[in-house]
Coordinates of C-alpha atoms and ligand atoms in Angstrom, one line a residue:
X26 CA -84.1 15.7 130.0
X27 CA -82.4 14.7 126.8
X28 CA -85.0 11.5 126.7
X29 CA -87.7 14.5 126.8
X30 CA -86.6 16.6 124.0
X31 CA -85.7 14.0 121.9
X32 CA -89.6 12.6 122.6
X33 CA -90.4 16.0 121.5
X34 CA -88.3 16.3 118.5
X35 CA -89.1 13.2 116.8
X36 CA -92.5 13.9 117.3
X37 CA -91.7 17.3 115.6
X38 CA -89.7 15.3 112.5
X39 CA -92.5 12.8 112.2
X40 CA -95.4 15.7 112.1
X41 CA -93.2 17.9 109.9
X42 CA -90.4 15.7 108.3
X43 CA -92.9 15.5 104.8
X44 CA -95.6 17.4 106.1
X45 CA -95.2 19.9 102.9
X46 CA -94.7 17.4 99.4
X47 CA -93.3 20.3 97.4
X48 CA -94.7 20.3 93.9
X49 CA -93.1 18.3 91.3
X50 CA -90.5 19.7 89.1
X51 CA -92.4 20.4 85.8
X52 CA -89.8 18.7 82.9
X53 CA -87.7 20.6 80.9
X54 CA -87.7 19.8 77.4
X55 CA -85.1 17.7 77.0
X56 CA -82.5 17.5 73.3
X57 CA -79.9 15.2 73.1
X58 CA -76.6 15.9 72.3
X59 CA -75.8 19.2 73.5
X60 CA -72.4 20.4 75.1
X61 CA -71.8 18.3 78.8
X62 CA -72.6 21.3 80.9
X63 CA -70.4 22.0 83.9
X64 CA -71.6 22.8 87.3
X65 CA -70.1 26.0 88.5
X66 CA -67.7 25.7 91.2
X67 CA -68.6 27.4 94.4
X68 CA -66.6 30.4 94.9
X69 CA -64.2 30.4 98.0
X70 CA -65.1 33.7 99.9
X71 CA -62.0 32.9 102.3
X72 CA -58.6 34.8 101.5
X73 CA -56.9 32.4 103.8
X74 CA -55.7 29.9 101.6
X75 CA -56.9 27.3 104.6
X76 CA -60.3 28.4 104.5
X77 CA -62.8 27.5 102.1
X78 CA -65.9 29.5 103.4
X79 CA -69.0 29.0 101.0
X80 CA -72.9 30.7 101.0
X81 CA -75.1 28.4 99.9
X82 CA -78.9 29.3 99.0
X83 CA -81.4 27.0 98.8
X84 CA -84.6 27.8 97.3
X85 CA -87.1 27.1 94.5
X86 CA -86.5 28.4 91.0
X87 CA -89.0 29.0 88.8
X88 CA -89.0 25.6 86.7
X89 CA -90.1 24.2 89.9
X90 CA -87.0 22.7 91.0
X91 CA -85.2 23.3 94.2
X92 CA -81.5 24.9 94.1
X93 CA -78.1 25.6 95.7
X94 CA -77.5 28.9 94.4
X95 CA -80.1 28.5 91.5
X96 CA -78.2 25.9 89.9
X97 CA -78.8 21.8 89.8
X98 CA -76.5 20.5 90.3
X99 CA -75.4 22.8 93.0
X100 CA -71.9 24.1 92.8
X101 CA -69.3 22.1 93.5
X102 CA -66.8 22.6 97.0
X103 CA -63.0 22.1 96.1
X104 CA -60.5 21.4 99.1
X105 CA -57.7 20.1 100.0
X106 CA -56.8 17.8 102.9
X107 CA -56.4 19.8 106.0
X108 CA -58.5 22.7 104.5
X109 CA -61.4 24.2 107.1
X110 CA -64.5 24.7 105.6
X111 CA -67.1 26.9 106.6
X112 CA -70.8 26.7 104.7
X113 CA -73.1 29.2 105.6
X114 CA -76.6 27.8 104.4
X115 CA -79.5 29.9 103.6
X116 CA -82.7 28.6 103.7
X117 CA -85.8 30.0 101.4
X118 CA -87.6 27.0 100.7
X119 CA -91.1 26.4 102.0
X120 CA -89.9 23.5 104.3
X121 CA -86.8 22.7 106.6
X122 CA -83.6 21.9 105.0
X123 CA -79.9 20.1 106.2
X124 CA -76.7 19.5 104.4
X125 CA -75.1 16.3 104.9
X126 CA -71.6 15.6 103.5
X127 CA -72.0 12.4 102.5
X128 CA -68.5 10.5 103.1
X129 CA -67.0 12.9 105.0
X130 CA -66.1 12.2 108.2
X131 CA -67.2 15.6 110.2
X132 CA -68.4 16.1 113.5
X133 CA -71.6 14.8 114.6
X134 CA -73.1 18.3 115.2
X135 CA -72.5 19.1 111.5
X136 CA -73.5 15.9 110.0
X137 CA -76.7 17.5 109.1
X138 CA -79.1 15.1 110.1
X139 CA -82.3 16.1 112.4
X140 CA -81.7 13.2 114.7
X141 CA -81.1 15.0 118.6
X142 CA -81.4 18.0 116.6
X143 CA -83.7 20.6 114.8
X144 CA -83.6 21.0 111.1
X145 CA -82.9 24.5 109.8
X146 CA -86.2 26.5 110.0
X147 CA -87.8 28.2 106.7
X148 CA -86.1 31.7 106.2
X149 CA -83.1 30.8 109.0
X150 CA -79.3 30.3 108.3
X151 CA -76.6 27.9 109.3
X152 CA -73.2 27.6 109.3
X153 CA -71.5 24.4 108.6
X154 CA -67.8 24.5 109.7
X155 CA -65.3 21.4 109.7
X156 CA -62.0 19.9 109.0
X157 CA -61.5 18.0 105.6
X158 CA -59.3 14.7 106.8
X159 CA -59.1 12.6 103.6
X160 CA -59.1 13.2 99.5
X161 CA -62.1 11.8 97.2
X162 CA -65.1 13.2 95.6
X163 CA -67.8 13.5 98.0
X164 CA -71.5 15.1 97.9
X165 CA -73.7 17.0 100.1
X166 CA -77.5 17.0 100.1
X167 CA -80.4 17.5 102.3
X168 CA -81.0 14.7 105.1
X169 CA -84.8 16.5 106.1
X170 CA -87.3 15.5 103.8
X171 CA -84.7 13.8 101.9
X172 CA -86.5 12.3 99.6
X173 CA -88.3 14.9 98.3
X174 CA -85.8 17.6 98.4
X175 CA -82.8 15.5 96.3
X176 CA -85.0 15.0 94.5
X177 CA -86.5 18.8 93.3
X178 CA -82.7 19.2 92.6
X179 CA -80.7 19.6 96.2
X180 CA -77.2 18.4 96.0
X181 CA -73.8 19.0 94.7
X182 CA -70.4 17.6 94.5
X183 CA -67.7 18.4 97.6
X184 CA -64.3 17.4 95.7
X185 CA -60.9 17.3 98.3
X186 CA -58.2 16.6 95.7
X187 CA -55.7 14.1 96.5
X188 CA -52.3 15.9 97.1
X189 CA -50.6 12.4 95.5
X190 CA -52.5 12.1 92.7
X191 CA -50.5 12.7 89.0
X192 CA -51.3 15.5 87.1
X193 CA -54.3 15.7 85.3
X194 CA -54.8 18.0 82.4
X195 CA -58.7 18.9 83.7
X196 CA -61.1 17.4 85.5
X197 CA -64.8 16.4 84.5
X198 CA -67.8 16.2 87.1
X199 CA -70.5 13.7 85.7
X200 CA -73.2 14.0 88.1
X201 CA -76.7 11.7 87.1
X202 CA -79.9 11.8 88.0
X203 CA -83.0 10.8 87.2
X204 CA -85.1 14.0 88.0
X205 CA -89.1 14.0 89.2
X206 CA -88.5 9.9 90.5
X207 CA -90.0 11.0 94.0
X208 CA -93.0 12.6 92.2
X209 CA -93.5 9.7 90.0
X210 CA -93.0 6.8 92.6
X211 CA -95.6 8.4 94.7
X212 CA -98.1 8.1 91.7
X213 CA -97.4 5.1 90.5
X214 CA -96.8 3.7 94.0
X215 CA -93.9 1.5 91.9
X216 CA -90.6 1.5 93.9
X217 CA -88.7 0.7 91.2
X218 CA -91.1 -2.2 89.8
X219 CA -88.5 -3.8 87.0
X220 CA -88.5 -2.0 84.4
X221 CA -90.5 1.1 85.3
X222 CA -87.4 3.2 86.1
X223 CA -85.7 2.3 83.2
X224 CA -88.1 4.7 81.1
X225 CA -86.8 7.7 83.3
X226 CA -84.4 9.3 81.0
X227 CA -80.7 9.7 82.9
X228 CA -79.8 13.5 82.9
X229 CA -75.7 13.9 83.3
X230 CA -75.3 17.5 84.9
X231 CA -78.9 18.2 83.9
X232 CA -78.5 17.0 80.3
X233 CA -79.4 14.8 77.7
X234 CA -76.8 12.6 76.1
X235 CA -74.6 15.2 76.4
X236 CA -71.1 15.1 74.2
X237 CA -67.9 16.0 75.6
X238 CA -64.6 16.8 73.3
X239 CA -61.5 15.7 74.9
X240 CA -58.0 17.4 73.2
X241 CA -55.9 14.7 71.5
X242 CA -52.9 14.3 74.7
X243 CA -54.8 15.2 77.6
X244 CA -55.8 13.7 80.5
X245 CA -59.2 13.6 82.5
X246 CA -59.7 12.7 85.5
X247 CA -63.6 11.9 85.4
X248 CA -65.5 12.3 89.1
X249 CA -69.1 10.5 88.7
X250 CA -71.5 10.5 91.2
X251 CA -74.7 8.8 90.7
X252 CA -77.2 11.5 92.8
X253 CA -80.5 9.4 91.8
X254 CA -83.4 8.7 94.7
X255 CA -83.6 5.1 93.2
X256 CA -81.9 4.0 90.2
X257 CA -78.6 2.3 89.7
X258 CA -76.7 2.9 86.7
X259 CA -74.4 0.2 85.3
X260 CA -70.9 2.1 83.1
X261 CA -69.7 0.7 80.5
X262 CA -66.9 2.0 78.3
X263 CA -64.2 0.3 76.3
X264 CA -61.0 0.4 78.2
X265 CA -62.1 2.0 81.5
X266 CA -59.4 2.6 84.1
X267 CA -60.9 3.2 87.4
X268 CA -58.7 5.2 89.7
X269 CA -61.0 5.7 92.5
X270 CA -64.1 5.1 94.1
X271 CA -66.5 6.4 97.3
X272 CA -63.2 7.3 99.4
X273 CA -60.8 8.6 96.9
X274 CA -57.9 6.4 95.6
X275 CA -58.1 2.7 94.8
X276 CA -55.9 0.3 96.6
X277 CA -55.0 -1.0 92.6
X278 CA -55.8 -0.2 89.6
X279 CA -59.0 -1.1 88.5
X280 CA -59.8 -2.0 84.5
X281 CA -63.2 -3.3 84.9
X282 CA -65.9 -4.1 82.1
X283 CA -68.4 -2.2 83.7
X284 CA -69.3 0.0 87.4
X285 CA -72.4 -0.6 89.0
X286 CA -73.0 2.8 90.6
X287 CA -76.4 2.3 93.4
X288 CA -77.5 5.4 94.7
X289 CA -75.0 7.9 96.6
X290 CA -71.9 5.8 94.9
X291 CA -68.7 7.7 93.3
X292 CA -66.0 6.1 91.3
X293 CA -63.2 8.3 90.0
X294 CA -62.2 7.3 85.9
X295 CA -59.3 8.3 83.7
X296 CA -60.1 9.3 80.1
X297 CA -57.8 9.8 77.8
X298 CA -57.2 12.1 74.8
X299 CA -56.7 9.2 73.1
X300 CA -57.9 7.0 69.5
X301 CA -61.6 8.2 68.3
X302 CA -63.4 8.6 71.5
X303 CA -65.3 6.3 73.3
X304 CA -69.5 6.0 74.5
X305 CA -69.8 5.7 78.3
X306 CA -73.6 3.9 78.0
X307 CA -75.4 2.4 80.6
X308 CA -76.8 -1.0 80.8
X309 CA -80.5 -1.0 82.0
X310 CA -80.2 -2.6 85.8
X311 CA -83.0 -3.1 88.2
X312 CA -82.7 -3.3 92.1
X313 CA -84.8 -6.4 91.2
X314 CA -82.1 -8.2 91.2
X315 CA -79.4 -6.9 88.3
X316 CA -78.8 -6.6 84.7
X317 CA -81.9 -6.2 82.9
X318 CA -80.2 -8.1 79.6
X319 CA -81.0 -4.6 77.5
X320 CA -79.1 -2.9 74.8
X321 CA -76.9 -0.2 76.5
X322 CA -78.4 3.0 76.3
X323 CA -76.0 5.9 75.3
X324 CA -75.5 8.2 78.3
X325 CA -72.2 10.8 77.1
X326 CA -70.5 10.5 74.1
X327 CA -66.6 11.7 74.3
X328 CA -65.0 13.0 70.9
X329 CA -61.3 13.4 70.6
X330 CA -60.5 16.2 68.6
X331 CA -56.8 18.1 67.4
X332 CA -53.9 16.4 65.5
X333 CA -50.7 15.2 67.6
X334 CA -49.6 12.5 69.9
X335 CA -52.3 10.1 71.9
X336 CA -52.6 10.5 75.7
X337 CA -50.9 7.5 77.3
X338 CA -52.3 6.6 80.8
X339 CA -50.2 8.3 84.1
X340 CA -48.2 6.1 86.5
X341 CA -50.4 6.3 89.0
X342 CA -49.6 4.7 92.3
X343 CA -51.7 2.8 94.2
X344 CA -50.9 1.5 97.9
X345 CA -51.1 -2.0 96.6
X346 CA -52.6 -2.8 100.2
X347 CA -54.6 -6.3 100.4
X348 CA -57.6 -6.5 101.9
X349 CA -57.7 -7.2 105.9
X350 CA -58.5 -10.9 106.3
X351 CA -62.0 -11.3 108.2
X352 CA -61.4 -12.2 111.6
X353 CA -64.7 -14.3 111.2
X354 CA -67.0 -13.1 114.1
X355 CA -69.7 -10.6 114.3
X356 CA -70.6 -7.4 116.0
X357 CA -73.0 -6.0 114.9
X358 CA -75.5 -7.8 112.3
X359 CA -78.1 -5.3 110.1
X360 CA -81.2 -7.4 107.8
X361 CA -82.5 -5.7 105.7
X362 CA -86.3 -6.4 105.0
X363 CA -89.0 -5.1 103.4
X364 CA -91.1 -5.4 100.3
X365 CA -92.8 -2.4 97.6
X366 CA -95.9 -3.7 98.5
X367 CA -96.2 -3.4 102.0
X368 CA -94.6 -0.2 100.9
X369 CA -92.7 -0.5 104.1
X370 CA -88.6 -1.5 104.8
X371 CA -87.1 -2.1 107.8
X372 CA -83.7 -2.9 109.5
X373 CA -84.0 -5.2 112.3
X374 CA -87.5 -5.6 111.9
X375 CA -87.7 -1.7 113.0
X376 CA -88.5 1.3 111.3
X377 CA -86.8 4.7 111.8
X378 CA -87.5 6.8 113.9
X379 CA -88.8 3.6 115.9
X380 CA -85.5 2.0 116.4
X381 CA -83.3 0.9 118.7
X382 CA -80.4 2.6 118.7
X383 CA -77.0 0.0 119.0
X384 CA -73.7 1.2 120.3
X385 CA -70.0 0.6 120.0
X386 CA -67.3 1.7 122.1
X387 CA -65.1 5.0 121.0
X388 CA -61.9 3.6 119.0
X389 CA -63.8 -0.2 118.4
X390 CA -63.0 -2.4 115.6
X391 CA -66.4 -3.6 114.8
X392 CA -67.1 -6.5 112.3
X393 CA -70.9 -5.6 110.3
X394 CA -72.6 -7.8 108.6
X395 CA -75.5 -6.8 106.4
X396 CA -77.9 -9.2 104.8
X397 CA -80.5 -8.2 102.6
X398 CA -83.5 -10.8 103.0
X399 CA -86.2 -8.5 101.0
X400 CA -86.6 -8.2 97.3
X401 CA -84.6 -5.7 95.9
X402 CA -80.7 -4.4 96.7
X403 CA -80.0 -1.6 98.8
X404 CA -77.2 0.6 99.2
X405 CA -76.3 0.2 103.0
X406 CA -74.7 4.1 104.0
X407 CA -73.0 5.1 107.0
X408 CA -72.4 8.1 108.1
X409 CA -69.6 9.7 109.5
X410 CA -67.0 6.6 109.0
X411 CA -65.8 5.1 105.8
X412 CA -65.6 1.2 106.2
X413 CA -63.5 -1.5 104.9
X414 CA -65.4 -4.5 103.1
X415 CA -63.9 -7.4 104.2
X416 CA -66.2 -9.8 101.7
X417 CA -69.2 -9.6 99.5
X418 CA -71.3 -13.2 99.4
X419 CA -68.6 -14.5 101.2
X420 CA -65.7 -13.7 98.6
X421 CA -63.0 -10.9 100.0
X422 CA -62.2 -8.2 97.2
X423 CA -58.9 -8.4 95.4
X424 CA -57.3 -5.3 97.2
X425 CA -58.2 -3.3 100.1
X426 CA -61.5 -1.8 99.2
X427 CA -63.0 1.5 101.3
X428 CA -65.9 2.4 100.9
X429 CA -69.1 4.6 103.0
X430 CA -71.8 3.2 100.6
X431 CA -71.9 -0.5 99.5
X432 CA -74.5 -1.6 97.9
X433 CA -76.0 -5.4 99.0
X434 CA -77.7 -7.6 96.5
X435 CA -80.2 -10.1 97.5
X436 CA -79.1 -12.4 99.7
X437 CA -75.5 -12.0 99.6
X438 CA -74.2 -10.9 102.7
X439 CA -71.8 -8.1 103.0
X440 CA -69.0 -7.7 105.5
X441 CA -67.8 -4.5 107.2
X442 CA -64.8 -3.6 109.6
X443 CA -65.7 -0.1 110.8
X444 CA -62.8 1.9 112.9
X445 CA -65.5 3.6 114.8
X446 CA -63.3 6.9 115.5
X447 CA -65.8 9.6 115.4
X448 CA -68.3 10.0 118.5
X449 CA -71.6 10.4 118.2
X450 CA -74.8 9.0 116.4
X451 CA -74.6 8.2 113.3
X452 CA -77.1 7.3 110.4
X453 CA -77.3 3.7 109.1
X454 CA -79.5 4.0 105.9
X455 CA -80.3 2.4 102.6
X456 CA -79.5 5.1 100.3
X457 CA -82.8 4.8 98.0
X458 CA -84.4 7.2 99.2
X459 CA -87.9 6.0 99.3
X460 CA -86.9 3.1 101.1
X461 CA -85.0 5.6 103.5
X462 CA -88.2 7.7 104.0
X463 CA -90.0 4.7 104.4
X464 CA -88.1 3.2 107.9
X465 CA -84.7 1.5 106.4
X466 CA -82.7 3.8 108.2
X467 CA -81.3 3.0 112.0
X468 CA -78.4 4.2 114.2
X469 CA -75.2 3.8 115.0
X470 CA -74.0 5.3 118.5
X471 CA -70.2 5.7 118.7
X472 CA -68.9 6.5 122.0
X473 CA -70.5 7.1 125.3
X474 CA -73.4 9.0 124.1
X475 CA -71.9 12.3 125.0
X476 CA -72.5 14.8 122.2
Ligands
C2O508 CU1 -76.2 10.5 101.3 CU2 -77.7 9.6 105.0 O1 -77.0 10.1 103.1
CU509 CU1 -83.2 0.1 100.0

C-alpha cells in the first residue's frame, strides 16, 4: 500500500515537480548605496507568550518575483527555545509550494518536503506547527520546485534567540542573494562555469551595496544567511569576531580572516560601534575550486556615527567544548559525482528520486563520510539533524563544530557524527540548487520506517 502511493506520488513530483518554469523575475534597477533595508518581522498573531502563530502568503507580485507576504526576503520568525510555532501557509502561486525550516529539527511530517507526501496544492492552505528545541538563525524556503521558487524570491529568516547570549544593543539580518540565477543558468546552460556567476551582482536584503550606520557604543549582533541557488560568498572584514554559525553559538570564539558562506550557510558576527566603520566585501570564489584571486568587491559598507566612548566587544561565553575525536570507522559513505556537462549529479551513482534510500537505527551514532569526486564543491545538507564535523581533508576542527550544512571541496573528504534522534526520512542534498534539481539529493531513513 505505502509502496503503491509512494509509486504514485513520485510519479506525481516528477510529472509536476517543474512542470510550470515560472517566468523570470524581470530586474529591478538597481543603485548602490542606499539605506540596508530590513526585512519586516513576521507578526506573532498568538497572545500566548508560548505561541508564535504566523500566516504566511505566497504568491507573485507584480515585478515578477514570488513572495511571503509580498516582501523578499520574507519576514522573518523570532522565537525562543521551547516556543511552539504554528505557520499557517497560504498558497496563490500558479504551482505547488512547501516550507522547509532549514536546521531545525521538526518532525518529519512538517519538514516540508514532498517525499511520502503531497506538496501544498495551488489555492490550498497549510499549517505548519512544531517545537523550537535549540537557538540560531535558521531559514525556511520552498522544498517543491525548489529551484525555481527560491529563486523568484521564496525564503526568509526563522531566528530562535539564544536565551545565554549577552546583550546586544540591535540585531542586523543580512540576507544575500543573487536574484534571477535559476533563469540565467537555464539559458546559459552554465552551472556556475568560473567566472560566470561572479557577474551576478550580490543583493543584501534586496539591495545594492547597501550602507548601514552603526551608533558609536553599540553592539550588533549581525545574522547572515547566504540564500543564493548557486553562489558562495567569501566575507571579509577587518577584525571579524564570529560568534556563531549554522547551529547558533560557537564552541570558541572565532576571529577569522574571512567566512566562506556555500549556499544555505549562516554565521552569526559581532559589529561594533566602534573606530571609522569597516567594508564587509566579498572575494569573488567559484565552486570551481575556490578563491578566484579578485579584488574584493564591496558588498555593505558600515559607518559609525555620534560622538562618545567605542563599543568594546561582550564577554561572551563559549562552551569551550573540543571536538569529538573520530572513532575512525564508517557508516555511512555519500560520493558525490557529477559534472555541468552531463548537466547531471549524483550521490552514489543515483539520482533522486531514483535512489536507494539507506537507514540507521532510532538513537544511532553514525560516522558519514562525504567525498566529493566531481568538479565543483557542494554543500552537503541534512535535514532534520544538525551534525558534528569530526574532520575536513582529514584535519579535525579546533573546537567542537556543529553544523546542518558543510560544504565539501573537491576531493577532500568530510567527516560526520550524526545523533540520528529524529525518526523519519530525511533529505540528504547538495544545497546548490540546480545540482539538487538535477539528482544530488538522496535519503536518510531514521528509525524503523514508521511515520
Ligand atoms: Cu535548505 Cu533541503 O534545504
Ligand atoms: Cu552540488
Amino acid at each position: 500500500m505505502r509502496r503503491l502511493a509512494l509509486v504514485t506520488l513520485l510519479g506525481w513530483v516528477a510529472a509536476c515537480g517543474r512542470a510550470e518554469a515560472p517566468p523570470a523575475a524581470t530586474t529591478r534597477a538597481l543603485t548602490p548605496g542606499g539605506a540596508l533595508p530590513t526585512p519586516a518581522p513576521a507578526e506573532d498573531l498568538d497572545p500566548d507568550p508560548d505561541t508564535v502563530r504566523v500566516a504566511l502568503r505566497a504568491a507573485p507580485r507584480d515585478d515578477g518575483s514570488w513572495a511571503y507576504n509580498g516582501q523578499v526576503p520574507g519576514p522573518t520568525i523570532r522565537a525562543r527555545v521551547g516556543d511552539t510555532v504554528v505557520v499557517e501557509l497560504r498558497n496563490d502561486l500558479p504551482n505547488a509550494t512547501t516550507i522547509h525550516w532549514h536546521g531545525m529539527a521538526v518532525p518529519a511530517a512538517m519538514d516540508g518536503v514532498p517525499w511520502m507526501r503531497e506538496p501544498v496544492a495551488v489555492g490550498a492552505t497549510f499549517t505548519y506547527s512544531f517545537q523550537v528545541t535549540e537557538p540560531g538563525t535558521f531559514w525556511y524556503h520552498p522544498h517543491f520546485d525548489t529551484l525555481h521558487q527560491v529563486d523568484l524570491g521564496l525564503y526568509g529568516l526563522f531566528v530562535v534567540d539564544d536565551p545565554g547570549a549577552p546583550h546586544a544593543d540591535r540585531e542586523l539580518e543580512l540576507v544575500f542573494d543573487q536574484p534571477t540565477e535559476a533563469a540565467r543558468d537555464e539559458a546559459a546552460l552554465a552551472y556556475d562555469h568560473g567566472l560566470v556567476r561572479e557577474e551576478v551582482p550580490w543583493l543584501v536584503n534586496g539591495a545594492l551595496a547597501p550602507t548601514v550606520t552603526l551608533t558609536r557604543g553599540e553592539r550588533v549582533l549581525v545574522r547572515i544567511l547566504n540564500a543564493s541557488n548557486g553562489g558562495y560568498l567569501d566575507l571579509v572584514a577587518p577584525g571579524m569576531r564570529q560568534v556563531g554559525g549554522d547551529q547558533g553559538r560557537l564552541a570558541a570564539l572565532a576571529l577569522p580572516e574571512h567566512v566562506v558562506l556555500a549556499p544555505g550557510d549562516r554565521v552569526e558576527l559581532e559589529w561594533l560601534g566602534a573606530g571609522d566603520g569597516l567594508t564587509l566585501s566579498n572575494r569573488p570564489y567559484s565552486a570551481h575550486g575556490g578563491s578566484l584571486e579578485l579584488d574584493p568587491v564591496p558588498l555593505v559598507t558600515v559607518e559609525v556615527a555620534g560622538e562618545g566612548q567605542d563599543a568594546t566587544p561582550v564577554a561572551w561565553t563559549f562552551s569551550a567544548q573540543a571536538p569529538t575525536p573520530d572513532p575512525d570507522y564508517t557508516d555511512l559513505v555519500y560520493v558525490l559525482t557529477g559534472a555541468d556537462e552531463a548537466g547531471t549529479w549524483m550521490i552514489n551513482g543515483e539520482r533522486f528520486p531514483d535512489i536507494t534510500v539507506r537507514e540507521v537505527a532510532l538513537g544511532a551514532s553514525v560516522v558519514i563520510e562525504v567525498r566529493n569526486l566531481s568538479v565543483t564543491e557542494h554543500p552537503f545538507h541534512l535535514h532534520g539533524h544538525a551534525f558534528e564535523v569530526l574532520s575536513v581533508g582529514g584535519v579535525p576542527p579546533l573546537a567542537r563544530r556543529v553544523e546542518d550544512t558543510v560544504n565539501v571541496r573537491i576531493r577532500e573528504p568530510v567527516r560526520l557524527l550524526l545523533h540520528a534522534t529524529n525518526p523519519g526520512d530525511w533529505m540528504a542534498h547538495c544545497h546548490i540548487l540546480p545540482h539538487a534539481d538535477r539528482g544530488m539529493m538522496t535519503v536518510l531513513r531514521v528509525g524503523d520506517g514508521a511515520r
